Coordinates of C-alpha atoms (C1' of nucleotides) and ligand atoms in Angstrom, one line a residue:
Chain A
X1291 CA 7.6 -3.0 2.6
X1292 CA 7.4 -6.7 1.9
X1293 CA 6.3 -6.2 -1.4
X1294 CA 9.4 -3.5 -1.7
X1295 CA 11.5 -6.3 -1.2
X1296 CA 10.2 -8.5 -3.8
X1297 CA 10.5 -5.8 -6.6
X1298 CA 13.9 -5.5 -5.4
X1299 CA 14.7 -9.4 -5.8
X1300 CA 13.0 -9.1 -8.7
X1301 CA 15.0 -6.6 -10.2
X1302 CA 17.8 -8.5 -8.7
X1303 CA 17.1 -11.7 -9.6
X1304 CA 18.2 -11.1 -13.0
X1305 CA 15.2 -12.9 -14.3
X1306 CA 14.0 -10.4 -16.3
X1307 CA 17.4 -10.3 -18.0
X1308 CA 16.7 -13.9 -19.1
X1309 CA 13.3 -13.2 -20.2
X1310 CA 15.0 -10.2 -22.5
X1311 CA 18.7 -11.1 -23.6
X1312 CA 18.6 -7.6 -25.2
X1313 CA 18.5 -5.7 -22.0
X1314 CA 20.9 -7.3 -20.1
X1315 CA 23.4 -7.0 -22.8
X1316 CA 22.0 -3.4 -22.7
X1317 CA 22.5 -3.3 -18.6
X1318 CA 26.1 -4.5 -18.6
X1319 CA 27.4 -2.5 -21.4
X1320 CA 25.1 0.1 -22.1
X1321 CA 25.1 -1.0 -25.3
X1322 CA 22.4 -1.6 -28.0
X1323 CA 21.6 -4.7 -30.0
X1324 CA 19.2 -3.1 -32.4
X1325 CA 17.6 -6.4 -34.1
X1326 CA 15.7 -7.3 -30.4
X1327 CA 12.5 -5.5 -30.7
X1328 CA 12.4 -4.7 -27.1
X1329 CA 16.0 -2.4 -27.3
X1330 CA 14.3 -0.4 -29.5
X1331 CA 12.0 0.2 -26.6
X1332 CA 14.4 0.9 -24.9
X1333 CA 16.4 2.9 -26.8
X1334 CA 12.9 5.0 -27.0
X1335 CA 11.7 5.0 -23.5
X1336 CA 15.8 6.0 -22.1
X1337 CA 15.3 8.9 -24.7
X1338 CA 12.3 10.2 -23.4
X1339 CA 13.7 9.9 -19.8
X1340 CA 17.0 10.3 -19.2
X1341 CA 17.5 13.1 -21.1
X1342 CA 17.0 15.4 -17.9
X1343 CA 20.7 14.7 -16.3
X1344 CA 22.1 12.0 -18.0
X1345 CA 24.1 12.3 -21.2
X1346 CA 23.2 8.8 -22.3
X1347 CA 20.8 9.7 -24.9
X1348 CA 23.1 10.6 -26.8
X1349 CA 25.1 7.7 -26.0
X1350 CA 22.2 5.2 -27.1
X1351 CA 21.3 6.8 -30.4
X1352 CA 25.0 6.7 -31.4
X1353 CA 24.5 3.1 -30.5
X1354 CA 21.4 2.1 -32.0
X1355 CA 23.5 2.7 -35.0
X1356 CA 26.3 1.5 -34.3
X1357 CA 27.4 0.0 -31.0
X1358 CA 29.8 1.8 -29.2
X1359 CA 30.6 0.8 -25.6
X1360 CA 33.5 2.9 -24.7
X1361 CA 32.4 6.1 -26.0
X1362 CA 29.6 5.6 -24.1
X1363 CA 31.3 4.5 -21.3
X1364 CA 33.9 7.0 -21.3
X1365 CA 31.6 9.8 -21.8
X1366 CA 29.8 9.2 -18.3
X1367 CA 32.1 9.1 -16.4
X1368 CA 34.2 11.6 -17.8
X1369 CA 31.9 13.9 -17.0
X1370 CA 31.0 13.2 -13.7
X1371 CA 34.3 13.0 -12.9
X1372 CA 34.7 16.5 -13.7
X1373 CA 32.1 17.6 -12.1
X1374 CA 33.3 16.0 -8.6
X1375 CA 35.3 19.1 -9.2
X1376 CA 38.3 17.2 -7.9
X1377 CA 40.4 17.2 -11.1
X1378 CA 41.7 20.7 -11.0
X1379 CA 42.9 20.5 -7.3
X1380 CA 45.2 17.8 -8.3
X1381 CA 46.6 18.2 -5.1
X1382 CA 50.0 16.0 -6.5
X1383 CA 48.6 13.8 -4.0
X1384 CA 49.1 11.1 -6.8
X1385 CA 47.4 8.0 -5.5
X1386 CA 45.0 9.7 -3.4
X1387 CA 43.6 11.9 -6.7
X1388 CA 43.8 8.2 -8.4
X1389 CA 41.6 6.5 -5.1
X1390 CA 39.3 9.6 -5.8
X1391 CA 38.5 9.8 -8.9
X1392 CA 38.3 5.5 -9.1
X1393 CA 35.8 6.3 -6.1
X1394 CA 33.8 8.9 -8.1
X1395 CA 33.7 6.4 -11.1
X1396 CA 33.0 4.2 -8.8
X1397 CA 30.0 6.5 -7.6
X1398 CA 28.7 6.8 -10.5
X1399 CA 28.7 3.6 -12.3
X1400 CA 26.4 2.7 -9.0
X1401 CA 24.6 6.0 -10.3
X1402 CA 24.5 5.2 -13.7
X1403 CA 23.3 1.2 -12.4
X1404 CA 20.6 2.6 -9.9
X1405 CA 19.1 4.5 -13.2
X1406 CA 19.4 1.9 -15.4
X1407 CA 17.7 -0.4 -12.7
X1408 CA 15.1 2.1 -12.6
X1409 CA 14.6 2.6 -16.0
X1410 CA 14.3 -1.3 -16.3
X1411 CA 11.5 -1.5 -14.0
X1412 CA 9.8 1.3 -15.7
X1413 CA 10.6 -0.7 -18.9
X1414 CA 8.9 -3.5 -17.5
X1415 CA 5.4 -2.0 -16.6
X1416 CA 5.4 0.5 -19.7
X1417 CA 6.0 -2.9 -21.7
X1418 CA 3.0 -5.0 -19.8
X1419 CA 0.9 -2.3 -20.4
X1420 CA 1.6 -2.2 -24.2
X1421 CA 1.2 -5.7 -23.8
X1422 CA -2.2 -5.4 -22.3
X1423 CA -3.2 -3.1 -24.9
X1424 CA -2.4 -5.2 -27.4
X1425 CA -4.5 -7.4 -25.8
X1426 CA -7.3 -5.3 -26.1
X1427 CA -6.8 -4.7 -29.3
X1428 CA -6.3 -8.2 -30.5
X1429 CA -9.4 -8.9 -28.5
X1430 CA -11.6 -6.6 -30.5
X1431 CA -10.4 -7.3 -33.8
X1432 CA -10.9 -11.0 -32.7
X1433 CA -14.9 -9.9 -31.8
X1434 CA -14.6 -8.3 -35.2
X1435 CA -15.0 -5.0 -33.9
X1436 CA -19.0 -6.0 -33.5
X1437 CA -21.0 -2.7 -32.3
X1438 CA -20.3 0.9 -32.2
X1439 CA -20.5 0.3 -28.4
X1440 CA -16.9 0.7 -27.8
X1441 CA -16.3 4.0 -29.7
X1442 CA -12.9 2.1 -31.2
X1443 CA -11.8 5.1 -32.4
X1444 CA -11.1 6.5 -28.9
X1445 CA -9.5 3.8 -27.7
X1446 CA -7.5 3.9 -30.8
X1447 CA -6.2 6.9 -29.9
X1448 CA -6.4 6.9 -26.1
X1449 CA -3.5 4.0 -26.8
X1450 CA -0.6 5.4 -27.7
X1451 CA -1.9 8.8 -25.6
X1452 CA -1.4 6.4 -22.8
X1453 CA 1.4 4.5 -23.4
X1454 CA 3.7 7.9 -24.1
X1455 CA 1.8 9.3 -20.7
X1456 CA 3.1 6.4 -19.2
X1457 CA 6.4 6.4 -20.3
X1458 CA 6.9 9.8 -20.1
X1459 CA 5.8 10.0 -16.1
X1460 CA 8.7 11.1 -14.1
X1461 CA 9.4 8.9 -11.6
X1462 CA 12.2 10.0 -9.7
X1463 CA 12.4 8.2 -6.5
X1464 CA 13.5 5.1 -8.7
X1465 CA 11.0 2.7 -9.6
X1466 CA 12.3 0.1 -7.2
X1467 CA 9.5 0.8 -4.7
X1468 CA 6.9 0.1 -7.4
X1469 CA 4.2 -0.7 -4.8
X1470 CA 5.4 2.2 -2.7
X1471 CA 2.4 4.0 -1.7
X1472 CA 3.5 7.4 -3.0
X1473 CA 4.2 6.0 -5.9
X1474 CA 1.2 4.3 -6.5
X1475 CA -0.1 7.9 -5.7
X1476 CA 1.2 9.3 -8.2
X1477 CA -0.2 6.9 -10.7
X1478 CA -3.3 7.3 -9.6
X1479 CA -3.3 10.7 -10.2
X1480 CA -1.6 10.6 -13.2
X1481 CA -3.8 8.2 -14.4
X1482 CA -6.6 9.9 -13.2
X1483 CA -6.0 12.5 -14.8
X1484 CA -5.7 11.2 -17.8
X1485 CA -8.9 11.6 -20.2
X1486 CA -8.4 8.3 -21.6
X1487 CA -8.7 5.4 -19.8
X1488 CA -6.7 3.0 -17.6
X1489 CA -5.9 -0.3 -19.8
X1490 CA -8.5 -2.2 -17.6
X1491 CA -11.1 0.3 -17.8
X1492 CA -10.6 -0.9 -21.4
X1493 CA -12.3 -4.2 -20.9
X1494 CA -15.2 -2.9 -19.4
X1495 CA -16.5 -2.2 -22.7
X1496 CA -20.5 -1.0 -22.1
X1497 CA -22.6 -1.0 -25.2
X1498 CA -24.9 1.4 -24.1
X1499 CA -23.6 3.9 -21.6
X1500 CA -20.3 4.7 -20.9
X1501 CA -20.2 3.9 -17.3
X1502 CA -16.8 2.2 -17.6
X1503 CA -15.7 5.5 -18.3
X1504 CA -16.7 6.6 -14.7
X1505 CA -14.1 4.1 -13.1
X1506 CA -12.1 5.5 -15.6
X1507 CA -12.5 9.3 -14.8
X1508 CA -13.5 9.0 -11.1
X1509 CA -10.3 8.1 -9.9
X1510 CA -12.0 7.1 -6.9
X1511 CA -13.6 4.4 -8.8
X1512 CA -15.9 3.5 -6.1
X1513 CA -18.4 3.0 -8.8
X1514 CA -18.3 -0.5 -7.7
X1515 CA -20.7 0.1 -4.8
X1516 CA -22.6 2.4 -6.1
X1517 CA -25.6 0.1 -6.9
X1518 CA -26.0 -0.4 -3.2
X1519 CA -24.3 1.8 -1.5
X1520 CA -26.7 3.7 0.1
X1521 CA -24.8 5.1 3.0
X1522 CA -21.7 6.1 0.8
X1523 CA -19.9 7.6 3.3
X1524 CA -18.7 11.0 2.4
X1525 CA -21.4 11.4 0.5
X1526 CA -19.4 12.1 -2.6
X1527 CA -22.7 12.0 -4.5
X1528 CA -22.7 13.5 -7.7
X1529 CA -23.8 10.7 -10.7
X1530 CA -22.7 7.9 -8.1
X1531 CA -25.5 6.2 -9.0
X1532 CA -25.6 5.6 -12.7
X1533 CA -28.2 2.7 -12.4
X1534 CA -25.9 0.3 -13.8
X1535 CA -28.2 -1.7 -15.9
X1536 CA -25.6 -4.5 -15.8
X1537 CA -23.5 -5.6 -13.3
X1538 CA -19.9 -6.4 -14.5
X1539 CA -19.0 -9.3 -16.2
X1540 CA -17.3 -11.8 -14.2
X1541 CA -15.1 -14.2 -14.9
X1542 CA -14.5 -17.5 -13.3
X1543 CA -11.5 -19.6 -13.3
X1544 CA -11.6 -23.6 -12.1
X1545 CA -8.4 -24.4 -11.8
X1546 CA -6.9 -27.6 -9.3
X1547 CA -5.1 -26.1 -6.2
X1548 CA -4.9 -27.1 -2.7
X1549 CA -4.2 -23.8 -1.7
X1550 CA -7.0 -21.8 -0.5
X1551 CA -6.3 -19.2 -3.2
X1552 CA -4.4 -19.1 -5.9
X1553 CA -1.7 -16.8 -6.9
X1554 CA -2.4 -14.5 -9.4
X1555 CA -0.1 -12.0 -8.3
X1556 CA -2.6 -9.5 -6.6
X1557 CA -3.1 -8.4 -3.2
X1558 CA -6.3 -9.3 -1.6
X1559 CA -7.9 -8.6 1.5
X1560 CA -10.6 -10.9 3.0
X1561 CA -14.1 -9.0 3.6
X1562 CA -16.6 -12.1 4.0
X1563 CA -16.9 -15.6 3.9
X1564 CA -20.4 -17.3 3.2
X1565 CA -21.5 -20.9 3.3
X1566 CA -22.9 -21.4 -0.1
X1567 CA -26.1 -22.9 -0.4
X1568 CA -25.3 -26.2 -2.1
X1569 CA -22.0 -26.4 -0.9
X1570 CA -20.4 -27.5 1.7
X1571 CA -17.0 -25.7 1.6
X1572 CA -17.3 -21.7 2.3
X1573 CA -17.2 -18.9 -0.4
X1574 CA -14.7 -16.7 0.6
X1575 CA -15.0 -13.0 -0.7
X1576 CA -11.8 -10.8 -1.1
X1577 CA -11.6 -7.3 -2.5
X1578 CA -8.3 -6.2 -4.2
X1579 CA -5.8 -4.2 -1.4
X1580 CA -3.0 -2.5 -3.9
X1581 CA -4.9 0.6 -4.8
X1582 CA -7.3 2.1 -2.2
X1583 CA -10.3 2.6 -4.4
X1584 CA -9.6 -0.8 -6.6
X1585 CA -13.2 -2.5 -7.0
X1586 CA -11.7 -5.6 -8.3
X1587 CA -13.5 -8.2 -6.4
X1588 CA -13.4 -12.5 -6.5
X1589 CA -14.6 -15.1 -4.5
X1590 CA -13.0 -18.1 -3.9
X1591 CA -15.0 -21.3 -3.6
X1592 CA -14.3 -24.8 -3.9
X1593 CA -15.7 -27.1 -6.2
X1594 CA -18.9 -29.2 -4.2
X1595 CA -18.1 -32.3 -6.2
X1596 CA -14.6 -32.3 -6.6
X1597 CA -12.8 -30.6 -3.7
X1598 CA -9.5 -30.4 -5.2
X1599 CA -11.2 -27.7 -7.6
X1600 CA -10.8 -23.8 -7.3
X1601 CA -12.9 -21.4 -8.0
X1602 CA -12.1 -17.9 -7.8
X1603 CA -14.1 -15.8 -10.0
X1604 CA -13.1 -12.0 -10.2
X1605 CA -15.0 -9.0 -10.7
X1606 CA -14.3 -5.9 -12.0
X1607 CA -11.2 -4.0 -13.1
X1608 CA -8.0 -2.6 -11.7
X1609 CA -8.1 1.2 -11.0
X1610 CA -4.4 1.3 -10.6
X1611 CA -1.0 -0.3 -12.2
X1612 CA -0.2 -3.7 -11.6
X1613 CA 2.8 -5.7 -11.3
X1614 CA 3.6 -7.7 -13.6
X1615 CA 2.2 -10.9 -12.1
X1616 CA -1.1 -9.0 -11.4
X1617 CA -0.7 -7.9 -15.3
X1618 CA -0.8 -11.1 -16.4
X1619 CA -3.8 -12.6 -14.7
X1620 CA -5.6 -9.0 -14.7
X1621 CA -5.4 -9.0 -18.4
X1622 CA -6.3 -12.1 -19.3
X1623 CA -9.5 -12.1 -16.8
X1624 CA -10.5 -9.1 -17.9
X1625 CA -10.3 -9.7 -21.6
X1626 CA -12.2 -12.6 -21.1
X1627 CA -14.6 -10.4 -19.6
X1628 CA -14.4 -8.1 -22.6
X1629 CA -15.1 -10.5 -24.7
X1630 CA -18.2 -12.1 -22.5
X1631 CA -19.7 -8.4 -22.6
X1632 CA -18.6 -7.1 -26.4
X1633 CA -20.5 -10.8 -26.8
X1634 CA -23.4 -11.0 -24.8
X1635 CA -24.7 -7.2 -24.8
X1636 CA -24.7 -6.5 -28.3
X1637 CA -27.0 -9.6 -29.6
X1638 CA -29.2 -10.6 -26.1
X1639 CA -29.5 -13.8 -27.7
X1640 CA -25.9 -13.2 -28.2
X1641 CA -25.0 -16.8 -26.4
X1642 CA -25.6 -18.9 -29.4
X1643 CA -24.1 -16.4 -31.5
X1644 CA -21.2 -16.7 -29.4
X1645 CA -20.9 -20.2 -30.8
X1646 CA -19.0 -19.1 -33.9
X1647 CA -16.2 -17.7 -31.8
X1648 CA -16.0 -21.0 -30.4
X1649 CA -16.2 -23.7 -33.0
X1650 CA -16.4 -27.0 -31.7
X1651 CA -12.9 -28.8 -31.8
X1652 CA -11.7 -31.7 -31.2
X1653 CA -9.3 -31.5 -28.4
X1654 CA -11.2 -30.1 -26.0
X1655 CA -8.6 -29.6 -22.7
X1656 CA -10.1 -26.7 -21.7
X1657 CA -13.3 -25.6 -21.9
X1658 CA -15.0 -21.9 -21.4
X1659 CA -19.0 -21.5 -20.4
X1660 CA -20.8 -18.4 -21.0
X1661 CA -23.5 -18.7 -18.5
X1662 CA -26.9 -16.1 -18.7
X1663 CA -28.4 -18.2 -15.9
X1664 CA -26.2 -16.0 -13.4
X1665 CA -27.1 -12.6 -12.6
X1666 CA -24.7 -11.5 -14.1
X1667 CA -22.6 -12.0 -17.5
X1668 CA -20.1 -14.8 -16.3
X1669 CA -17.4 -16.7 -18.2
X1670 CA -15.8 -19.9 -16.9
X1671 CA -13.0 -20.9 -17.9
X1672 CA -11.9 -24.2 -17.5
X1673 CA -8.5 -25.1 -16.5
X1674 CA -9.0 -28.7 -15.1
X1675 CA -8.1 -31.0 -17.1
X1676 CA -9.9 -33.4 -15.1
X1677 CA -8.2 -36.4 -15.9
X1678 CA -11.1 -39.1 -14.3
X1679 CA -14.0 -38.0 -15.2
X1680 CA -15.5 -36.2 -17.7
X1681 CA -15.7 -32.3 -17.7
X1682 CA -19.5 -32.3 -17.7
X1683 CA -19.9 -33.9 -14.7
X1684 CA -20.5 -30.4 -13.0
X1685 CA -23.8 -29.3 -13.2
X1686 CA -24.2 -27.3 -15.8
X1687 CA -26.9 -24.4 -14.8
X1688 CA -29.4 -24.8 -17.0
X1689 CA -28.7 -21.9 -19.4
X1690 CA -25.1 -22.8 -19.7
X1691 CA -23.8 -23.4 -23.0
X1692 CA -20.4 -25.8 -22.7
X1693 CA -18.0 -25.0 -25.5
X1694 CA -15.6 -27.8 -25.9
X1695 CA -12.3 -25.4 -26.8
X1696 CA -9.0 -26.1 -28.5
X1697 CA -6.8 -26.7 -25.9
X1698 CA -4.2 -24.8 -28.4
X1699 CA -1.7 -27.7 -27.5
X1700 CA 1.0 -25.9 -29.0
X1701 CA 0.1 -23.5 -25.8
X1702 CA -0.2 -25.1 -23.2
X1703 CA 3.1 -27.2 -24.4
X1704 CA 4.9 -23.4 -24.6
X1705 CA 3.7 -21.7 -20.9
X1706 CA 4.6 -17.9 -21.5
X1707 CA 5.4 -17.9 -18.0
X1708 CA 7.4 -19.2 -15.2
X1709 CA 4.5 -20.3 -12.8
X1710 CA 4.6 -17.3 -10.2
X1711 CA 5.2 -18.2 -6.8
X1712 CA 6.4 -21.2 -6.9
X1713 CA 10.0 -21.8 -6.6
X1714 CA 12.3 -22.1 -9.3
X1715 CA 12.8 -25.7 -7.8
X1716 CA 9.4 -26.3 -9.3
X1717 CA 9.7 -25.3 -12.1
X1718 CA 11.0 -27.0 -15.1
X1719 CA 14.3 -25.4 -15.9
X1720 CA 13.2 -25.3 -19.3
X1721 CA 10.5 -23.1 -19.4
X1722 CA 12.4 -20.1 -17.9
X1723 CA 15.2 -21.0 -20.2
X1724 CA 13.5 -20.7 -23.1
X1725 CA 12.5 -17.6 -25.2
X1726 CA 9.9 -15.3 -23.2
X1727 CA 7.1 -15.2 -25.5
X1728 CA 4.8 -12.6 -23.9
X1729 CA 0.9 -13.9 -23.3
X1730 CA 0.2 -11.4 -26.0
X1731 CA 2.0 -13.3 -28.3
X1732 CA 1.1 -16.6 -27.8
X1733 CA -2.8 -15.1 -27.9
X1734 CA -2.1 -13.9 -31.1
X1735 CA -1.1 -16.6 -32.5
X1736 CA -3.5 -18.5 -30.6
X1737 CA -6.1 -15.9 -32.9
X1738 CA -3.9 -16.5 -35.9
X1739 CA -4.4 -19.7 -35.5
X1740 CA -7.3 -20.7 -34.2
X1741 CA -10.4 -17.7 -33.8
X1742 CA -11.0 -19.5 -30.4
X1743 CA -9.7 -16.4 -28.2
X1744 CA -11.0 -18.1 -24.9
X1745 CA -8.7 -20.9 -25.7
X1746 CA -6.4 -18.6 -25.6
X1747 CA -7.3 -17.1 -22.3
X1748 CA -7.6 -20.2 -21.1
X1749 CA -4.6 -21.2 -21.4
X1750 CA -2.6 -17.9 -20.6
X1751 CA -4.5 -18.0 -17.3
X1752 CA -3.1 -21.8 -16.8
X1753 CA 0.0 -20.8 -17.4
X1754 CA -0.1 -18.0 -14.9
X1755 CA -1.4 -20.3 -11.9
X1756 CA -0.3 -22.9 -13.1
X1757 CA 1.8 -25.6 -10.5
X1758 CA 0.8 -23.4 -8.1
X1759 CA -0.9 -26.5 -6.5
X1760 CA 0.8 -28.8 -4.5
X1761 CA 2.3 -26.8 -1.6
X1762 CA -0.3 -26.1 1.2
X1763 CA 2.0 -25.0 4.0
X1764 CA 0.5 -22.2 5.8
X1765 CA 2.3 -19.6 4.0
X1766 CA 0.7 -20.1 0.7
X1767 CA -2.4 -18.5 1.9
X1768 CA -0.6 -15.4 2.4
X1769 CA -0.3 -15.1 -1.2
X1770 CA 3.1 -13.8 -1.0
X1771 CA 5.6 -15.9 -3.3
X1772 CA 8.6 -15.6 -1.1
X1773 CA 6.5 -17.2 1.6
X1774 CA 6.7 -19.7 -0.6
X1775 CA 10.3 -19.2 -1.6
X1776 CA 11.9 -18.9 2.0
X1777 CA 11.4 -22.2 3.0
X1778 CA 12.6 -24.1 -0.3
X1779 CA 16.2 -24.1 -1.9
X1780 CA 16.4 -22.4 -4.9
X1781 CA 17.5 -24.0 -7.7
X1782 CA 20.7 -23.3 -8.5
X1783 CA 20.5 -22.0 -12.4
X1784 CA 17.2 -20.0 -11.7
X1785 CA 17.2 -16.9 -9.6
X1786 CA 15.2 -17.6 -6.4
X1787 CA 12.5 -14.6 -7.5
X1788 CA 12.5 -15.1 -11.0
X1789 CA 8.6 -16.3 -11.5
X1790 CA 9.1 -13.9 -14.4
X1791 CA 6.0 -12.4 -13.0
X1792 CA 5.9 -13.8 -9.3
X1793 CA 7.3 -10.3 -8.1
X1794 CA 4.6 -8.4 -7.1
Chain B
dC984 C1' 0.0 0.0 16.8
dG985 C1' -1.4 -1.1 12.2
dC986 C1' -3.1 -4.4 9.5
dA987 C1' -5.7 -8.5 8.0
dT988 C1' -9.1 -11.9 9.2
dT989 C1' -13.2 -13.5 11.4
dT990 C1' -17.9 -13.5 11.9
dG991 C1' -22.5 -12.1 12.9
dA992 C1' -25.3 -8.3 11.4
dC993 C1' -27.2 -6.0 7.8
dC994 C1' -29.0 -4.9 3.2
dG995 C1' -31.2 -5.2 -1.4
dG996 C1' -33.2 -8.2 -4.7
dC997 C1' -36.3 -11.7 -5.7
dG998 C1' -39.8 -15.2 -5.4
dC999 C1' -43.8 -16.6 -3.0
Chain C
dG1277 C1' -45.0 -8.5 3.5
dC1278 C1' -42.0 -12.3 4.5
dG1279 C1' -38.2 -15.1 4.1
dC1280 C1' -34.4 -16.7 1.5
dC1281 C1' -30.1 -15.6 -0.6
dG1282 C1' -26.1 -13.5 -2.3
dG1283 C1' -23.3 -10.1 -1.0
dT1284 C1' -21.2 -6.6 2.1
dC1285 C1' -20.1 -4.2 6.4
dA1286 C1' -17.8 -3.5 10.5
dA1287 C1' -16.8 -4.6 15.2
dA1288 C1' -14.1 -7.9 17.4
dT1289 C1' -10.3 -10.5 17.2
dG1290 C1' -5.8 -12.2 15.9
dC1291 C1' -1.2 -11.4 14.3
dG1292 C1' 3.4 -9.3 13.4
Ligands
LIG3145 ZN1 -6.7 -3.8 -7.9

DNA sequence: CGCATTTGACCGGCGC
DNA sequence: GCGCCGGTCAAATGCG
């Protein structure tokens, strides 16, 4: 419900129209600016979709090559004024046939807007899942494509498989109610039943076996308590158990927050809190709540030493579609997690090996550990830039190889994204202003530039939580960014939900 | 009433 | 085998 709301400021807010100058021209006057890349996604995924009713395909070819806003204009509503079947009556009832038919145009410009809306929002995920690919992609070129253990080829294909799936899924209760249960339903399914995998799946690259493939195909994805789950309760056995040599990869994240979590855009639902053993403060346990089968897990701990530190390390991948805030952390965690496994699994001595990824440079503002002292495969990455003392203060476990990492200045200076959450008070004016680059982007050039891909993860993940520090009122912990928002004015040139990827 | 959190119990792995 | 430990479960509780 809440979360229906949010998708709804978010579509609202007009943010995304700032983040994509095409589409809003596109929005208001249905016309096409064919040099933005994105219209031409557009212009693709309208095609595909609104060909069932709408005469607007047309329309939009016409304009991708040439613009023409009245035709297209025109043409809608002449037809569904016609079809009110009012215009024959013409009951000489002059200004009442006028009030009608302005009412029917009327109708159906809010028609024609409640599609476009729609389409927008479908826009948005089908783009952050492109986006993720990419990221995947990027990720394995970046690893050099090391080890049959992927099977490339499939996910060559199983890309654009998905992407057209995804597209092409009708949605026709609007895609306002994103997180609508039924909708998310339907994913599932949908994505279930797809033979290739979901875009997180992706990441759990196994060089062996293929048991990512399992979360993948077993849409119940309860794989993640297979390897102790021996009560499983309908007793769904089949291959439940496929031994699971390795446990997932997991990725931490230290990053400065006062809040007791930080935002990344999921849902989460408290299952267990331990006290650590050499630390004071708790570890809190949370398992992801927007899918029913997700096994994402993380645990949130604070920093021994330096309390002001937050750890939340995730494990596992999404079973279902995210929102874009969720994209943007999901993505970038699990990447990092592909790269820790592509890494680590293919050469066991893979750790030092690993060192060439990283080359030692200079400014090191952030900082990523591979660890093998942990039971499992983990990758830390590094977000404080602790300004007192130095970073290897912590205790470094002794297998725990420190990679001093570019802090890809030219990154960190350009954050992809409006901090989530936090309102648009917070946040400097100029960052929303500026041009969207998508984390994609910036990690490609951060690859172009620099092989150091953790850098790059690094520093998307900063820029996703970043500023989210700082306010520790009681709502934060509910995770929802309007908590955040109600109580705060919003600034006056930013939309109070924009957080380009807050709404979730 | 439904949902999330709390919190002690419980479980498997591991070292002794 | 025993106990520790990390992790999870689930009943109780709180909250809207
Ligand atoms: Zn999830």
């Amino acid at each position: 419900m809440d979360k229906q709301g949010r998708e709804l400021a978010f579509l609202h807010s007009g943010d995304f129209l700032h983040q994509n100058p095409g589409l809003s021209d596109r929005l208001t006057h249905n016309s096409v600016d064919p040099s933005n890349s994105m219209i031409k996604e557009v212009d693709f995924f309208s095609r595909d979709r609104t060909d069932d009713k709408f005469p607007r395909d047309q329309e939009i070819k016409d304009g991708s090559s040439s613009v023409l806003v009245h035709s297209v204009v025109n043409t809608g509503l002449n037809l569904l004024t016609s079809s009110s079947g009012l215009s024959e009556t013409a009951s000489g009832n002059k200004p009442n046939y006028e009030l009608k038919k302005l009412q029917a145009e009327l109708d159906s410009l809010y028609d024609e807007n409640k599609k476009l809306r729609s389409l927008l929002d479908q826009i948005t995920r089908s783009y952050k899942d492109l986006q993720l690919q990419l990221l995947m992609a990027m990720q394995k070129q970046a690893q050099g494509s090391r080890g049959e253990q992927k099977g490339e080829l499939n996910n060559g294909i199983s890309i654009p498989i998905m992407s057209a799936k995804q597209l092409v899924v009708p949605r026709p209760s609007a895609a306002l109610d994103v997180n609508d249960n039924s909708v998310s339903e339907d994913k599932a399914q949908d994505i279930s039943a797809s033979p290739t995998i979901i875009p997180e799946a992706m990441s759990q690259i196994n060089p062996g076996k293929q048991a990512s493939t399992e979360d993948g195909l077993d849409q119940t994805s309860q794989s993640w308590g297979s390897p102790k789950s021996p009560r499983l309760e309908e007793g769904k056995g089949e291959q439940k158990v496929p031994e699971v040599p390795f446990r997932k990869a997991r990725v931490s994240v230290r990053a400065r927050s006062e809040a007791p979590m930080i935002t990344d855009g999921c849902q989460w639902r408290k299952y267990g809190q331990k006290m650590a053993k050499g630390n004071p403060c708790p570890r809190a346990y949370y398992r992801c709540t927007m899918a029913a089968g997700c096994p994402v897990r993380k645990q949130v701990q604070r920093c021994a030493d330096d309390k002001t530190i937050l750890i939340t390390t995730y494990e596992g991948n999404h079973n279902h579609p995210l929102p874009p805030a969720a994209t943007a952390m999901a993505s970038t965690t699990s990447a990092a997690a592909a790269m820790l496994l592509s890494g680590s699994t293919t050469s066991k001595e893979g750790l030092p090996s690993n060192n060439s990824f990283f080359p030692s440079l200079p400014y090191a503002s952030t900082m990523a550990t591979l660890s093998a002292s942990a039971p499992f495969p983990t990758i830390t990455l590094d977000l404080t830039q602790s300004p007192n003392s130095t970073p290897f203060l912590r205790p470094p476990p002794p297998t725990t190889f420190p990679l001093p990492l570019h802090g890809c200045p030219q990154l960190l200076g350009h954050p992809m994204y409006a901090p989530p959450k936090l309102p648009a008070a917070a946040i400097p004016s100029l960052q929303l202003g500026q041009r969207h680059a998508s984390m994609v982007e910036t990690v490609t050039a951060a690859i172009a530039s620099d092989p150091n891909f953790t850098a790059a993860l690094a520093a998307a993940i900063s820029s996703i939580i970043g500023t989210q520090r700082s306010n520790i009122d009681g709502s934060s912990n509910t995770n929802a960014p309007n908590g955040g928002l109600t109580g705060l004015p919003g600034s006056p040139q930013l939309p109070q939900s924009c957080t380009t990827f807050s709404t979730n």
